[in-house]
C-alpha cells in the first residue's frame, strides 16, 4: 500500500477557540460543502495549537477543498469568525517552524 | 487585488483596509459611496499601504436603464460592473465596451446556455460574499457551475470579495480555491484574483488619462519626464 501524502495547513483564527471546537467546525463546514465521503477521505486533524494559530493536517490532493471549507466558516457560537490560511507546508517540521517561529 | 469591497460607512473603512493589507492585497476597488468617504478611504489606504480605486456597481432593471446609467457614469471611476438580473441586461452589458465586469446574481431570471454564452464577451465577476451567505450559497454554486461550464473557456473570470466587514474578507488564495473546487486549474484561479483585475484597472487608468485620445492613440508629451508611447 502506498504512503498517504499529507499537507499541513497553518491557520489563524480571529477568535479564541479550542482545538476540539475548531475540529468540529471544520468537519461540519467541509461535510456541508463536499459530503461525508470526501470528509472521510480528507481526514482532517488538528495536530498543534499555539494561541490563535493551528496546524491542520489533511490529504494533499484535497487541500484546495479544505481551504475553501475553512473560508466558508463565518460564525461560531453566534458570533462572527474568520479562519485565515497562513501557509501550507509539506512537512510537520516546517509547519512548526512557521507557527512557533523556530 | 480585490475588485469589490463594499464598506458600509466611514467607520469600518480602516479595519477593512488593514485586514486587506494583512491578507496580502495591494489594491482594492471600493464600490462608490460618496466623495468624502472615498477620500477618507484613499487616506487610510495610503497609511496602510493599499491602493484604492473607485468602482460603480449598476443594477438596472432593463436595457434602457443600463444604457442611461452607463452614459451617466462613464469616465467617473476606474471600474464599472453590472449586476445582470435579466437576459437583455446581461447581453447588453456583456458586449458594451464601457462595462468592465458583469455579475450574474444567484437569483437571475435567465439560464446560461451555449447560445447566451456565445454572446458574452466582458469578464464575469464572482463575488465571494454570496458563497459565504448560507441562504444564497446553493443558488450561487449553481450559477458558478453554469459560468464554469459555458463561459470559462470564452471569457475571463474575476473573483472579488464584496466584503462589507473585515470578517467577510478572504485572502487571494482562499478566493481562488472557489474556482479550483469547481474544476478550474490553479494558475487560472489565481489569475482571477490577480492578473485579470489588475489588467482591467490598468486599461481603465490609461483610458482615464488626459493623454488618452482614442483606442490605441495617446498624446505624447515631451515636457514630462515620462513619455507615453502608443
Short mmCIF file of C-alpha atoms in Angstrom, two decimals:
data_model
loop_
_atom_site.label_atom_id
_atom_site.label_comp_id
_atom_site.label_asym_id
_atom_site.label_seq_id
_atom_site.Cartn_x
_atom_site.Cartn_y
_atom_site.Cartn_z
CA UNK A 1 0.00 0.00 0.00
CA UNK A 2 1.35 3.44 -0.96
CA UNK A 3 2.04 6.07 1.66
CA UNK A 4 -0.70 8.68 2.03
CA UNK A 5 0.72 12.10 1.23
CA UNK A 6 -0.33 14.80 3.67
CA UNK A 7 -0.17 18.55 3.87
CA UNK A 8 -0.11 20.80 6.92
CA UNK A 9 -2.27 23.91 6.72
CA UNK A 10 -1.28 26.67 9.15
CA UNK A 11 -4.31 28.65 10.26
CA UNK A 12 -5.05 31.76 12.24
CA UNK A 13 -8.44 32.11 13.87
CA UNK A 14 -9.83 35.58 14.61
CA UNK A 15 -11.49 34.47 17.89
CA UNK A 16 -10.31 32.20 20.66
CA UNK A 17 -11.49 28.63 20.11
CA UNK A 18 -10.33 25.28 21.42
CA UNK A 19 -8.75 22.71 19.11
CA UNK A 20 -11.74 20.40 19.63
CA UNK A 21 -14.35 23.02 18.72
CA UNK A 22 -12.28 24.07 15.70
CA UNK A 23 -12.11 20.45 14.53
CA UNK A 24 -15.89 20.14 14.80
CA UNK A 25 -16.37 23.45 13.00
CA UNK A 26 -14.05 22.43 10.16
CA UNK A 27 -15.61 18.98 9.78
CA UNK A 28 -19.12 20.44 9.70
CA UNK A 29 -18.19 23.06 7.09
CA UNK A 30 -16.35 20.52 4.92
CA UNK A 31 -19.13 17.91 5.09
CA UNK A 32 -21.72 20.57 4.24
CA UNK A 33 -19.83 21.52 1.08
CA UNK A 34 -18.31 18.27 -0.14
CA UNK A 35 -20.09 15.48 1.74
CA UNK A 36 -19.20 12.91 4.36
CA UNK A 37 -17.38 10.71 1.87
CA UNK A 38 -14.93 13.42 0.92
CA UNK A 39 -14.55 14.36 4.59
CA UNK A 40 -13.55 10.81 5.45
CA UNK A 41 -11.06 10.90 2.58
CA UNK A 42 -9.58 14.22 3.67
CA UNK A 43 -9.42 13.06 7.31
CA UNK A 44 -8.60 16.49 8.75
CA UNK A 45 -6.84 16.56 12.11
CA UNK A 46 -5.69 19.42 14.31
CA UNK A 47 -2.15 18.48 15.22
CA UNK A 48 -0.84 21.58 17.01
CA UNK A 49 -2.12 24.76 18.57
CA UNK A 50 -0.24 27.86 19.60
CA UNK A 51 -2.53 30.62 20.86
CA UNK A 52 -4.64 31.64 17.80
CA UNK A 53 -2.56 29.57 15.34
CA UNK A 54 -3.31 25.97 14.47
CA UNK A 55 -1.81 23.27 12.28
CA UNK A 56 -4.40 21.23 10.39
CA UNK A 57 -3.34 18.02 8.70
CA UNK A 58 -5.18 16.70 5.63
CA UNK A 59 -4.68 14.68 2.41
CA UNK A 60 -2.57 16.59 -0.10
CA UNK A 61 -4.95 16.49 -3.08
CA UNK A 62 -7.85 17.81 -1.01
CA UNK A 63 -6.05 20.96 0.17
CA UNK A 64 -7.96 23.39 -2.13
CA UNK A 65 -11.28 21.94 -0.95
CA UNK A 66 -10.13 22.17 2.66
CA UNK A 67 -9.11 25.82 2.24
CA UNK A 68 -12.48 26.60 0.68
CA UNK A 69 -14.27 24.86 3.55
CA UNK A 70 -12.21 26.88 6.04
CA UNK A 71 -13.02 30.08 4.14
CA UNK A 72 -16.74 29.25 4.26
CA UNK A 73 -16.83 29.41 8.06
CA UNK A 74 -18.37 32.69 9.15
CA UNK A 75 -19.89 32.04 12.57
CA UNK A 76 -19.05 30.35 15.85
CA UNK A 77 -21.40 30.41 18.84
CA UNK A 78 -23.48 33.10 17.16
CA UNK A 79 -20.55 35.48 16.70
CA UNK A 80 -18.62 36.26 13.50
CA UNK A 81 -15.38 34.39 12.96
CA UNK A 82 -12.88 34.09 10.12
CA UNK A 83 -10.27 31.40 9.65
CA UNK A 84 -7.24 32.64 7.74
CA UNK A 85 -4.94 30.27 5.91
CA UNK A 86 -1.39 31.45 6.53
CA UNK A 87 0.68 28.82 4.78
CA UNK A 88 0.63 25.24 3.51
CA UNK A 89 3.55 23.03 4.37
CA UNK A 90 4.56 19.58 3.21
CA UNK A 91 6.34 18.67 6.43
CA UNK A 92 5.44 18.96 10.07
CA UNK A 93 8.89 20.34 10.87
CA UNK A 94 8.45 23.31 8.53
CA UNK A 95 4.89 23.89 9.76
CA UNK A 96 6.12 24.05 13.37
CA UNK A 97 8.85 26.48 12.34
CA UNK A 98 6.19 28.80 10.91
CA UNK A 99 3.89 28.52 13.94
CA UNK A 100 6.49 28.77 16.67
CA UNK A 101 8.93 30.90 14.67
CA UNK A 102 11.74 28.43 15.38
CA UNK B 1 -6.26 42.56 -5.96
CA UNK B 2 -9.77 42.62 -4.55
CA UNK B 3 -12.03 44.10 -7.22
CA UNK B 4 -15.03 44.73 -4.98
CA UNK B 5 -15.04 45.88 -1.39
CA UNK B 6 -18.24 47.45 -0.13
CA UNK B 7 -17.70 49.29 3.17
CA UNK B 8 -20.92 50.17 4.94
CA UNK B 9 -19.72 53.51 6.27
CA UNK B 10 -16.70 55.63 7.10
CA UNK B 11 -16.14 53.90 10.45
CA UNK B 12 -15.26 50.44 9.13
CA UNK B 13 -13.00 51.58 6.28
CA UNK B 14 -9.88 51.43 8.46
CA UNK B 15 -10.45 47.88 9.70
CA UNK B 16 -11.25 46.65 6.18
CA UNK B 17 -8.13 48.26 4.71
CA UNK B 18 -5.85 46.97 7.46
CA UNK B 19 -7.26 43.46 7.12
CA UNK B 20 -6.93 43.60 3.31
CA UNK B 21 -3.28 44.54 3.68
CA UNK B 22 -2.62 41.75 6.19
CA UNK B 23 -4.25 39.26 3.82
CA UNK B 24 -1.82 40.28 1.10
CA UNK B 25 -3.84 42.62 -1.12
CA UNK B 26 -2.00 45.52 -2.71
CA UNK B 27 -5.05 47.23 -4.15
CA UNK B 28 -8.82 47.20 -3.71
CA UNK B 29 -11.72 48.65 -5.68
CA UNK B 30 -14.24 50.32 -3.42
CA UNK B 31 -17.85 50.47 -4.53
CA UNK B 32 -18.65 54.11 -4.84
CA UNK B 33 -20.17 55.76 -1.79
CA UNK B 34 -19.56 59.49 -1.85
CA UNK B 35 -16.55 61.68 -2.44
CA UNK B 36 -15.86 62.36 1.27
CA UNK B 37 -15.87 58.67 2.17
CA UNK B 38 -13.75 57.82 -0.84
CA UNK B 39 -11.18 60.47 0.10
CA UNK B 40 -11.07 59.03 3.61
CA UNK B 41 -10.55 55.56 2.10
CA UNK B 42 -7.70 56.88 -0.04
CA UNK B 43 -6.09 58.46 3.03
CA UNK B 44 -6.41 55.22 5.04
CA UNK B 45 -5.17 53.25 2.04
CA UNK B 46 -2.02 55.38 1.86
CA UNK B 47 -1.50 54.89 5.60
CA UNK B 48 -1.70 51.10 5.47
CA UNK B 49 -0.19 50.65 2.00
CA UNK B 50 -3.19 49.66 -0.12
CA UNK B 51 -4.08 51.40 -3.39
CA UNK B 52 -7.76 52.32 -3.63
CA UNK B 53 -9.80 52.57 -6.82
CA UNK B 54 -13.37 53.67 -7.43
CA UNK B 55 -15.95 51.19 -8.60
CA UNK B 56 -19.57 51.68 -9.59
CA UNK B 57 -21.95 48.75 -9.46
CA UNK B 58 -25.08 49.20 -11.55
CA UNK B 59 -28.18 47.07 -11.12
CA UNK B 60 -30.51 48.15 -13.94
CA UNK B 61 -33.95 46.71 -14.47
CA UNK B 62 -33.88 46.99 -18.25
CA UNK B 63 -31.58 47.58 -21.20
CA UNK B 64 -32.58 51.23 -21.49
CA UNK B 65 -31.85 51.82 -17.78
CA UNK B 66 -28.44 50.27 -18.27
CA UNK B 67 -27.56 52.46 -21.25
CA UNK B 68 -28.76 55.58 -19.42
CA UNK B 69 -26.71 54.71 -16.30
CA UNK B 70 -23.60 53.93 -18.34
CA UNK B 71 -23.83 57.27 -20.10
CA UNK B 72 -24.13 59.00 -16.73
CA UNK B 73 -21.22 57.23 -15.01
CA UNK B 74 -18.77 56.85 -17.90
CA UNK B 75 -15.31 58.20 -17.09
CA UNK B 76 -16.12 58.84 -13.43
CA UNK B 77 -14.43 55.80 -11.92
CA UNK B 78 -11.89 53.07 -12.62
CA UNK B 79 -14.30 50.12 -12.67
CA UNK B 80 -17.90 49.75 -13.83
CA UNK B 81 -19.69 46.50 -13.05
CA UNK B 82 -23.23 45.50 -13.88
CA UNK B 83 -25.40 43.07 -11.94
CA UNK B 84 -27.43 41.30 -14.61
CA UNK B 85 -30.77 40.08 -13.30
CA UNK B 86 -32.36 39.68 -16.73
CA UNK B 87 -31.21 38.35 -20.07
CA UNK B 88 -31.47 41.60 -22.05
CA UNK B 89 -29.37 43.43 -19.44
CA UNK B 90 -26.82 40.57 -19.43
CA UNK B 91 -26.48 40.53 -23.21
CA UNK B 92 -26.14 44.31 -23.48
CA UNK B 93 -23.74 44.66 -20.55
CA UNK B 94 -21.55 41.80 -21.62
CA UNK B 95 -20.85 43.38 -25.02
CA UNK B 96 -20.62 47.04 -24.03
CA UNK B 97 -17.07 48.42 -24.00
CA UNK B 98 -17.86 50.70 -21.05
CA UNK B 99 -18.62 47.74 -18.79
CA UNK B 100 -15.65 46.11 -17.12
CA UNK B 101 -17.27 43.13 -15.46
CA UNK B 102 -20.69 41.51 -15.48
CA UNK B 103 -22.04 39.97 -12.30
CA UNK B 104 -24.61 37.23 -12.53
CA UNK B 105 -26.65 37.08 -9.30
CA UNK B 106 -27.88 33.82 -7.70
CA UNK B 107 -31.50 34.92 -8.29
CA UNK B 108 -31.06 35.61 -12.02
CA UNK B 109 -34.12 35.28 -14.24
CA UNK B 110 -32.44 33.51 -17.17
CA UNK B 111 -30.44 30.42 -17.99
CA UNK B 112 -26.87 30.43 -19.23
CA UNK B 113 -26.56 28.07 -22.20
CA UNK B 114 -24.37 27.81 -25.29
CA UNK B 115 -26.34 30.49 -27.15
CA UNK B 116 -26.14 33.04 -24.34
CA UNK B 117 -22.50 32.18 -23.65
CA UNK B 118 -21.51 32.83 -27.27
CA UNK B 119 -22.66 36.46 -26.92
CA UNK B 120 -20.87 37.23 -23.66
CA UNK B 121 -17.50 38.99 -24.06
CA UNK B 122 -16.76 41.03 -20.93
CA UNK B 123 -15.18 39.33 -17.89
CA UNK B 124 -17.56 37.72 -15.43
CA UNK B 125 -17.14 38.70 -11.78
CA UNK B 126 -17.94 36.33 -8.93
CA UNK B 127 -18.49 37.95 -5.51
CA UNK B 128 -17.35 35.59 -2.74
CA UNK B 129 -19.89 37.02 -0.29
CA UNK B 130 -22.71 35.15 -1.99
CA UNK B 131 -20.82 31.96 -1.20
CA UNK B 132 -20.48 32.92 2.47
CA UNK B 133 -24.20 33.58 2.81
CA UNK B 134 -25.92 30.28 3.61
CA UNK B 135 -29.23 31.46 2.12
CA UNK B 136 -27.77 32.20 -1.30
CA UNK B 137 -25.00 29.58 -1.32
CA UNK B 138 -26.80 26.79 -3.17
CA UNK B 139 -28.13 29.08 -5.92
CA UNK B 140 -24.75 30.78 -6.13
CA UNK B 141 -22.95 27.47 -6.68
CA UNK B 142 -25.49 26.56 -9.41
CA UNK B 143 -24.72 29.85 -11.19
CA UNK B 144 -20.99 29.32 -10.66
CA UNK B 145 -21.18 25.87 -12.27
CA UNK B 146 -23.09 27.32 -15.25
CA UNK B 147 -20.43 30.02 -15.61
CA UNK B 148 -17.62 27.47 -15.45
CA UNK B 149 -19.35 25.11 -17.90
CA UNK B 150 -20.26 27.65 -20.56
CA UNK B 151 -18.20 30.79 -20.03
CA UNK B 152 -14.86 29.81 -18.55
CA UNK B 153 -13.40 28.91 -21.93
CA UNK B 154 -14.66 32.12 -23.60
CA UNK B 155 -14.21 34.95 -21.12
CA UNK B 156 -12.06 35.94 -18.18
CA UNK B 157 -13.30 35.29 -14.67
CA UNK B 158 -12.68 37.57 -11.69
CA UNK B 159 -13.29 36.62 -8.07
CA UNK B 160 -13.90 39.52 -5.68
CA UNK B 161 -14.96 39.53 -2.04
CA UNK B 162 -17.74 42.16 -1.90
CA UNK B 163 -16.85 42.37 1.77
CA UNK B 164 -18.56 44.94 3.93
CA UNK B 165 -16.72 43.96 7.11
CA UNK B 166 -13.31 42.51 7.91
CA UNK B 167 -14.87 39.13 8.68
CA UNK B 168 -16.13 38.87 5.10
CA UNK B 169 -12.70 39.49 3.58
CA UNK B 170 -10.84 36.43 2.37
CA UNK B 171 -7.26 36.08 1.19
CA UNK B 172 -6.40 35.79 -2.53
CA UNK B 173 -5.61 32.08 -2.30
CA UNK B 174 -8.82 31.40 -0.37
CA UNK B 175 -10.89 33.16 -3.03
CA UNK B 176 -9.04 31.31 -5.79
CA UNK B 177 -9.95 27.93 -4.28
CA UNK B 178 -13.58 28.67 -5.12
CA UNK B 179 -12.69 28.22 -8.80
CA UNK B 180 -10.32 25.33 -8.12
CA UNK B 181 -13.09 23.46 -6.32
CA UNK B 182 -15.26 23.60 -9.47
CA UNK B 183 -12.53 22.37 -11.78
CA UNK B 184 -10.52 25.39 -12.95
CA UNK B 185 -6.76 24.93 -12.82
CA UNK B 186 -4.66 26.61 -10.15
CA UNK B 187 -2.92 29.17 -12.40
CA UNK B 188 -6.14 30.44 -13.91
CA UNK B 189 -7.82 30.52 -10.50
CA UNK B 190 -5.01 32.66 -9.12
CA UNK B 191 -5.18 34.94 -12.18
CA UNK B 192 -8.83 35.59 -11.32
CA UNK B 193 -7.70 37.41 -8.17
CA UNK B 194 -4.53 38.97 -9.53
CA UNK B 195 -3.71 39.38 -13.23
CA UNK B 196 -7.21 39.79 -14.64
CA UNK B 197 -8.44 42.53 -12.24
CA UNK B 198 -5.08 44.34 -12.46
CA UNK B 199 -5.32 44.36 -16.27
CA UNK B 200 -8.82 45.83 -16.03
CA UNK B 201 -7.58 48.62 -13.75
CA UNK B 202 -4.51 49.34 -15.89
CA UNK B 203 -6.58 49.52 -19.07
CA UNK B 204 -9.04 51.89 -17.45
CA UNK B 205 -6.36 54.11 -15.93
CA UNK B 206 -4.97 54.54 -19.44
CA UNK B 207 -8.45 55.40 -20.72
CA UNK B 208 -9.00 57.92 -17.91
CA UNK B 209 -5.65 59.58 -18.50
CA UNK B 210 -5.90 63.10 -20.05
CA UNK B 211 -3.43 61.95 -22.72
CA UNK B 212 -5.78 59.26 -23.99
CA UNK B 213 -7.46 60.28 -27.22
CA UNK B 214 -8.88 57.15 -28.76
CA UNK B 215 -8.34 53.40 -28.64
CA UNK B 216 -4.65 52.93 -29.43
CA UNK B 217 -3.99 56.68 -29.69
CA UNK B 218 -2.25 58.63 -26.90
CA UNK B 219 -0.94 62.17 -26.79
CA UNK B 220 2.84 62.16 -26.30
CA UNK B 221 4.02 64.91 -24.00
CA UNK B 222 7.72 65.56 -24.24
CA UNK B 223 7.77 68.15 -21.47
CA UNK B 224 7.04 65.46 -18.89
CA UNK B 225 9.67 63.05 -17.68
CA UNK B 226 7.58 60.06 -18.54
CA UNK B 227 6.87 59.76 -22.25
CA UNK B 228 3.86 57.68 -23.24
CA UNK B 229 4.01 55.71 -26.42
CA UNK B 230 1.00 54.40 -28.30
#
